[in-house]
Short mmCIF file of C-alpha atoms in Angstrom, two decimals:
data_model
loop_
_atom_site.label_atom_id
_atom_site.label_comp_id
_atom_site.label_asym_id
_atom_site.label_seq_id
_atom_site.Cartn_x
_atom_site.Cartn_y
_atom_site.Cartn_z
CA UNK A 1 -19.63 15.06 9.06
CA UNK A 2 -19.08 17.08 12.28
CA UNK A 3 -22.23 19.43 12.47
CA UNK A 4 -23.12 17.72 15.78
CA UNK A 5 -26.87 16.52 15.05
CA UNK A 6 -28.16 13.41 16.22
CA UNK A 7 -27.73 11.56 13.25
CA UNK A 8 -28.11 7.90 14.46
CA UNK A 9 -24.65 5.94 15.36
CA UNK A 10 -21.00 6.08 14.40
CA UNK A 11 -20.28 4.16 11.68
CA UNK A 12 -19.44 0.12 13.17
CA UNK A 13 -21.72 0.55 16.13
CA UNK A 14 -23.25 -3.02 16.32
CA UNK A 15 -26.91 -3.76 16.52
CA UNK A 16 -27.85 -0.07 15.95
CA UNK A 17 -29.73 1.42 12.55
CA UNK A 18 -27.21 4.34 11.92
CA UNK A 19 -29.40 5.42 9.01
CA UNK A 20 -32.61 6.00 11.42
CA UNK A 21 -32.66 9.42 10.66
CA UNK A 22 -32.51 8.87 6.93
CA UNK A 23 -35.47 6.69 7.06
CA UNK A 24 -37.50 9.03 8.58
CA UNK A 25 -36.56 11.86 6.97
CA UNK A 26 -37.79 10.20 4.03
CA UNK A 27 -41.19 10.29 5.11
CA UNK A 28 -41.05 13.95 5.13
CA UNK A 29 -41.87 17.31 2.85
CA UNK A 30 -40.07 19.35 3.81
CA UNK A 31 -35.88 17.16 3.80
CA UNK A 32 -33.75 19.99 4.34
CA UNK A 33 -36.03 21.51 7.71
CA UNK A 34 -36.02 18.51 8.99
CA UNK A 35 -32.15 18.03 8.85
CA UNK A 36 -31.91 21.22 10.59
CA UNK A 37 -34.38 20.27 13.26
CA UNK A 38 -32.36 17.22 14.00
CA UNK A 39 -31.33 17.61 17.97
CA UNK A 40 -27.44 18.26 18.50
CA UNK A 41 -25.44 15.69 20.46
CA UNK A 42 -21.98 17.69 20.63
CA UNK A 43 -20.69 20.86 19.65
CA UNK A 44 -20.04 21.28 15.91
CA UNK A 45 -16.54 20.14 14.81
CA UNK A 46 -16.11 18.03 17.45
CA UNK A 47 -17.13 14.41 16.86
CA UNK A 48 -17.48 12.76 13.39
CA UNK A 49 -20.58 11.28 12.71
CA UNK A 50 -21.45 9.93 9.08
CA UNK A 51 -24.56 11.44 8.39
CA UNK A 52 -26.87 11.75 5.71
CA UNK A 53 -28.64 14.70 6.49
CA UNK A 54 -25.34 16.76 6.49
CA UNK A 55 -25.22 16.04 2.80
CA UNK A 56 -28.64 16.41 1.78
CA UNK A 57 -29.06 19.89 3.50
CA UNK A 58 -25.94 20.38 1.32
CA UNK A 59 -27.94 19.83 -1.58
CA UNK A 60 -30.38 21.83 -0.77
CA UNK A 61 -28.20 24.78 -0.04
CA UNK A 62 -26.55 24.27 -3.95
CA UNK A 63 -30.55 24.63 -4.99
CA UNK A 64 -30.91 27.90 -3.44
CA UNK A 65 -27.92 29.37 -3.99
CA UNK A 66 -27.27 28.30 -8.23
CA UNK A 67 -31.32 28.04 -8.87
CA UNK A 68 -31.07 24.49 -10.29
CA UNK A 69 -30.48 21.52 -8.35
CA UNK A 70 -27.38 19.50 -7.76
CA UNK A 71 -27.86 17.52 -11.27
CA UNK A 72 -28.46 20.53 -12.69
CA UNK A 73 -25.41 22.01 -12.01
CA UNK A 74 -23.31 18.76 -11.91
CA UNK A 75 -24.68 18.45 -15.48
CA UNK A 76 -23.43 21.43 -16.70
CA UNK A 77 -20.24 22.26 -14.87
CA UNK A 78 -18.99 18.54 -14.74
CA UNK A 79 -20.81 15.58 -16.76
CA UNK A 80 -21.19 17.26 -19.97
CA UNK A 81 -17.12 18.75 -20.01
CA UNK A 82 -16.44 14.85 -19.35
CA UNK A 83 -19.16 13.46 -21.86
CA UNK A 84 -20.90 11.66 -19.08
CA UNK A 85 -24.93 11.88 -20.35
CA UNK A 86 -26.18 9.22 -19.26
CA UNK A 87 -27.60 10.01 -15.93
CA UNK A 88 -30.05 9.58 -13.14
CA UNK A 89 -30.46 10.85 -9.37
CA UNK A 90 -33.37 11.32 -7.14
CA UNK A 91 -34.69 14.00 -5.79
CA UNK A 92 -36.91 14.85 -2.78
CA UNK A 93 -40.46 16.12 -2.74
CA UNK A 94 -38.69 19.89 -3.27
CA UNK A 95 -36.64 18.60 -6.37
CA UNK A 96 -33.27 18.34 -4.03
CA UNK A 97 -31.29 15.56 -5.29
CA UNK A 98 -30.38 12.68 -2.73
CA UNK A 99 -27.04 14.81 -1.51
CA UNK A 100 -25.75 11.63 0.38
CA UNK A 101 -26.05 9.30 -2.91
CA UNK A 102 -27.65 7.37 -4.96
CA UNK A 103 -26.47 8.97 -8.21
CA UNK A 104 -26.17 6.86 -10.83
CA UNK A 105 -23.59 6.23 -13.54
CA UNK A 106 -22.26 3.28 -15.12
CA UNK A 107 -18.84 2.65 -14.31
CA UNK A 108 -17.07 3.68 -17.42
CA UNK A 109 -18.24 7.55 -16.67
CA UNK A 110 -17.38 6.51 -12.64
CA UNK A 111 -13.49 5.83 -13.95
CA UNK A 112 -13.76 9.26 -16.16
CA UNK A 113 -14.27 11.03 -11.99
CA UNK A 114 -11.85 9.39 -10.95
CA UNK A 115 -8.96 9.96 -13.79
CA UNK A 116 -10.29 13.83 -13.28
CA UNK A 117 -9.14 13.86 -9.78
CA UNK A 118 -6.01 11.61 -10.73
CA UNK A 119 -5.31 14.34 -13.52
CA UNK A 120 -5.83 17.22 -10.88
CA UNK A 121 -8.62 18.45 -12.28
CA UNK A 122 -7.75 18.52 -16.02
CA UNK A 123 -9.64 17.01 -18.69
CA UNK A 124 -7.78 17.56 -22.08
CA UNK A 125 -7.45 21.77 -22.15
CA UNK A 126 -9.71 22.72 -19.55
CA UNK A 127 -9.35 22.79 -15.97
CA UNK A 128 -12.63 21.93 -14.49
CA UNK A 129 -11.81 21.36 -11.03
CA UNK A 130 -9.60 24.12 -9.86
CA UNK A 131 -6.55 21.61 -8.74
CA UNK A 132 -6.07 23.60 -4.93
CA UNK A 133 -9.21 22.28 -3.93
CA UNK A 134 -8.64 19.25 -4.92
CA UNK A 135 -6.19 18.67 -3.05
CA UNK A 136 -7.76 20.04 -0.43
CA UNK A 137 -10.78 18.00 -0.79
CA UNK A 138 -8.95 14.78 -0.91
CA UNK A 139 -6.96 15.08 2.27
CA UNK A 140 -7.93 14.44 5.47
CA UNK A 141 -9.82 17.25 7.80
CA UNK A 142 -10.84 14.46 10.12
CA UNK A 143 -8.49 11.94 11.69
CA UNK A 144 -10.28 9.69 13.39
CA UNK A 145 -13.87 8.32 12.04
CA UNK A 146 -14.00 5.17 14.19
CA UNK A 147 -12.79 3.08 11.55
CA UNK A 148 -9.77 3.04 10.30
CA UNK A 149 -9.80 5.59 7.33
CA UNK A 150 -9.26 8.92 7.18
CA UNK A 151 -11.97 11.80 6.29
CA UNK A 152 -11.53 14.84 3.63
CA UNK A 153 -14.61 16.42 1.94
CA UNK A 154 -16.97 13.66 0.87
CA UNK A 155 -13.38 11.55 0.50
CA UNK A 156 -12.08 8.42 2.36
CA UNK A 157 -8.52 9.12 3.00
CA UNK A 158 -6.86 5.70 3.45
CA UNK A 159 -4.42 6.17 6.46
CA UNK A 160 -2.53 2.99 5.56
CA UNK A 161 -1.42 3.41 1.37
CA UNK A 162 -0.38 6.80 1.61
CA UNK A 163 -2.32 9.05 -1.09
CA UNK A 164 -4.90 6.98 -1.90
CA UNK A 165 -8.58 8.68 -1.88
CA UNK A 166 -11.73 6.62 -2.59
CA UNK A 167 -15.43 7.90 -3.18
CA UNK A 168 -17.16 5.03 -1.04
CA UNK A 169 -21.18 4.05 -1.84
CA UNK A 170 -23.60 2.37 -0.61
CA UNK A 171 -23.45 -1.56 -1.24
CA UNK A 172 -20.01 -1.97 -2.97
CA UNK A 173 -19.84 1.20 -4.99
CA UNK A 174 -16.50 2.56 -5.42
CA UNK A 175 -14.08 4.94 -6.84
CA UNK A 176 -10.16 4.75 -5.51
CA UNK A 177 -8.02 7.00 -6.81
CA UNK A 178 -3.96 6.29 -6.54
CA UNK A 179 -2.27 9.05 -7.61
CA UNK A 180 1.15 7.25 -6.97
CA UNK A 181 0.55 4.36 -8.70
CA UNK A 182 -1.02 6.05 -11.84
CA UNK A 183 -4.19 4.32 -10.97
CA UNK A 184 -8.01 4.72 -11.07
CA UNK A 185 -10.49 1.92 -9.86
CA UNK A 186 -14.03 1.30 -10.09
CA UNK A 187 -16.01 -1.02 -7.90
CA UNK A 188 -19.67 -1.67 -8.67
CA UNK A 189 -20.58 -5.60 -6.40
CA UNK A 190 -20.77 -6.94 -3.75
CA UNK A 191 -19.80 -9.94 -1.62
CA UNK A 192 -16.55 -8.97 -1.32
CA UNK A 193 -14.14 -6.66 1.12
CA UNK A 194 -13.88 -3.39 -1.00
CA UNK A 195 -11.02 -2.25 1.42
CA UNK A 196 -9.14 -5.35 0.67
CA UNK A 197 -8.55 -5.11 -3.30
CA UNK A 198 -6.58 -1.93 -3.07
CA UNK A 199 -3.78 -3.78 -1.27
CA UNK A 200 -3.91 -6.65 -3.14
CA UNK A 201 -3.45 -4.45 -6.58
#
């Protein structure tokens, strides 16, 4: 989230559309070209700026490199190990699936991610997740977001319950993991202040 396009706002900008760029790159063919023709507004790594396009061109890049798409490879080297199967993500016009989201689970086979990265990347015998980078991935590389989290790789870092890590979607969506407690949690409403709840427990 530091490549330095002009990706719309930082996050809590009021009366701005931060996912502009999202929108129209929507309307496109061709996603990942037009994430890299996005104009630069600072020097990579030096601003954080949640955008989507980072993650999509992501996706894209796992499609060229593995020859199957992100599900593809999610599906093989992570949901079926976990017995997740029941499945569904969209993909762009070049059969890239939506890298900033909109994958779908239901909630049980959310909580089975999240007690993988609470069991450091074990599930029964087999590591799947080599445990170094998960740790890596689920501390912070950026410190300061504009808000008042942490950043690690696709992880909020919470920088006020020390090692909690949450994967944060769109509308309520939610996976906090609490290593410290012993605790996974899965959030799928609305209408309510997901940061709150993890306090409160």
């Amino acid at each position: 989230m530091q490549s330095g396009w002009d990706c719309g706002v930082p996050l809590g900008a009021p009366g701005i559309n931060a996912d502009r760029q999202l929108a129209e790159m929507r309307r496109r063919v061709d996603w990942a070209q037009f994430a890299l023709d996005l104009p630069m507004t600072s020097e990579p790594g030096m601003r954080f700026l949640y955008c989507n396009a980072n993650c999509h061109l992501l996706s894209a890049l796992l499609t060229r490199v593995t020859g199957t798409n992100a599900l593809g490879v999610a599906r093989r080297e992570l949901f079926e190990p976990l017995g997740i199967r029941d499945i569904a993500w969209p993909a762009d016009p070049k059969g890239d699936n939506y890298g900033w989201g909109d994958l779908q689970l239901h909630p049980r086979d959310m909580a089975r991610l999240g007690q993988l990265f609470l069991q450091r990347g074990r599930w029964g015998e087999r590591q799947i997740i080599p445990e170094a980078w998960l740790r890596t991935a689920t501390r912070a590389h950026v410190e300061h977001t504009g808000g008042k989290d942490k950043y690690g790789y696709f992880w909020w870092v919470s920088d006020e319950l020390p090692g909690l890590f949450e994967a944060v979607g769109r509308g309520g969506q939610r996976i906090t993991v609490w290593p410290d407690k012993d605790l996974v949690l899965v959030y799928t409403g609305g209408g309510f202040e997901a940061g709150d709840l993890a306090p409160f427990i």
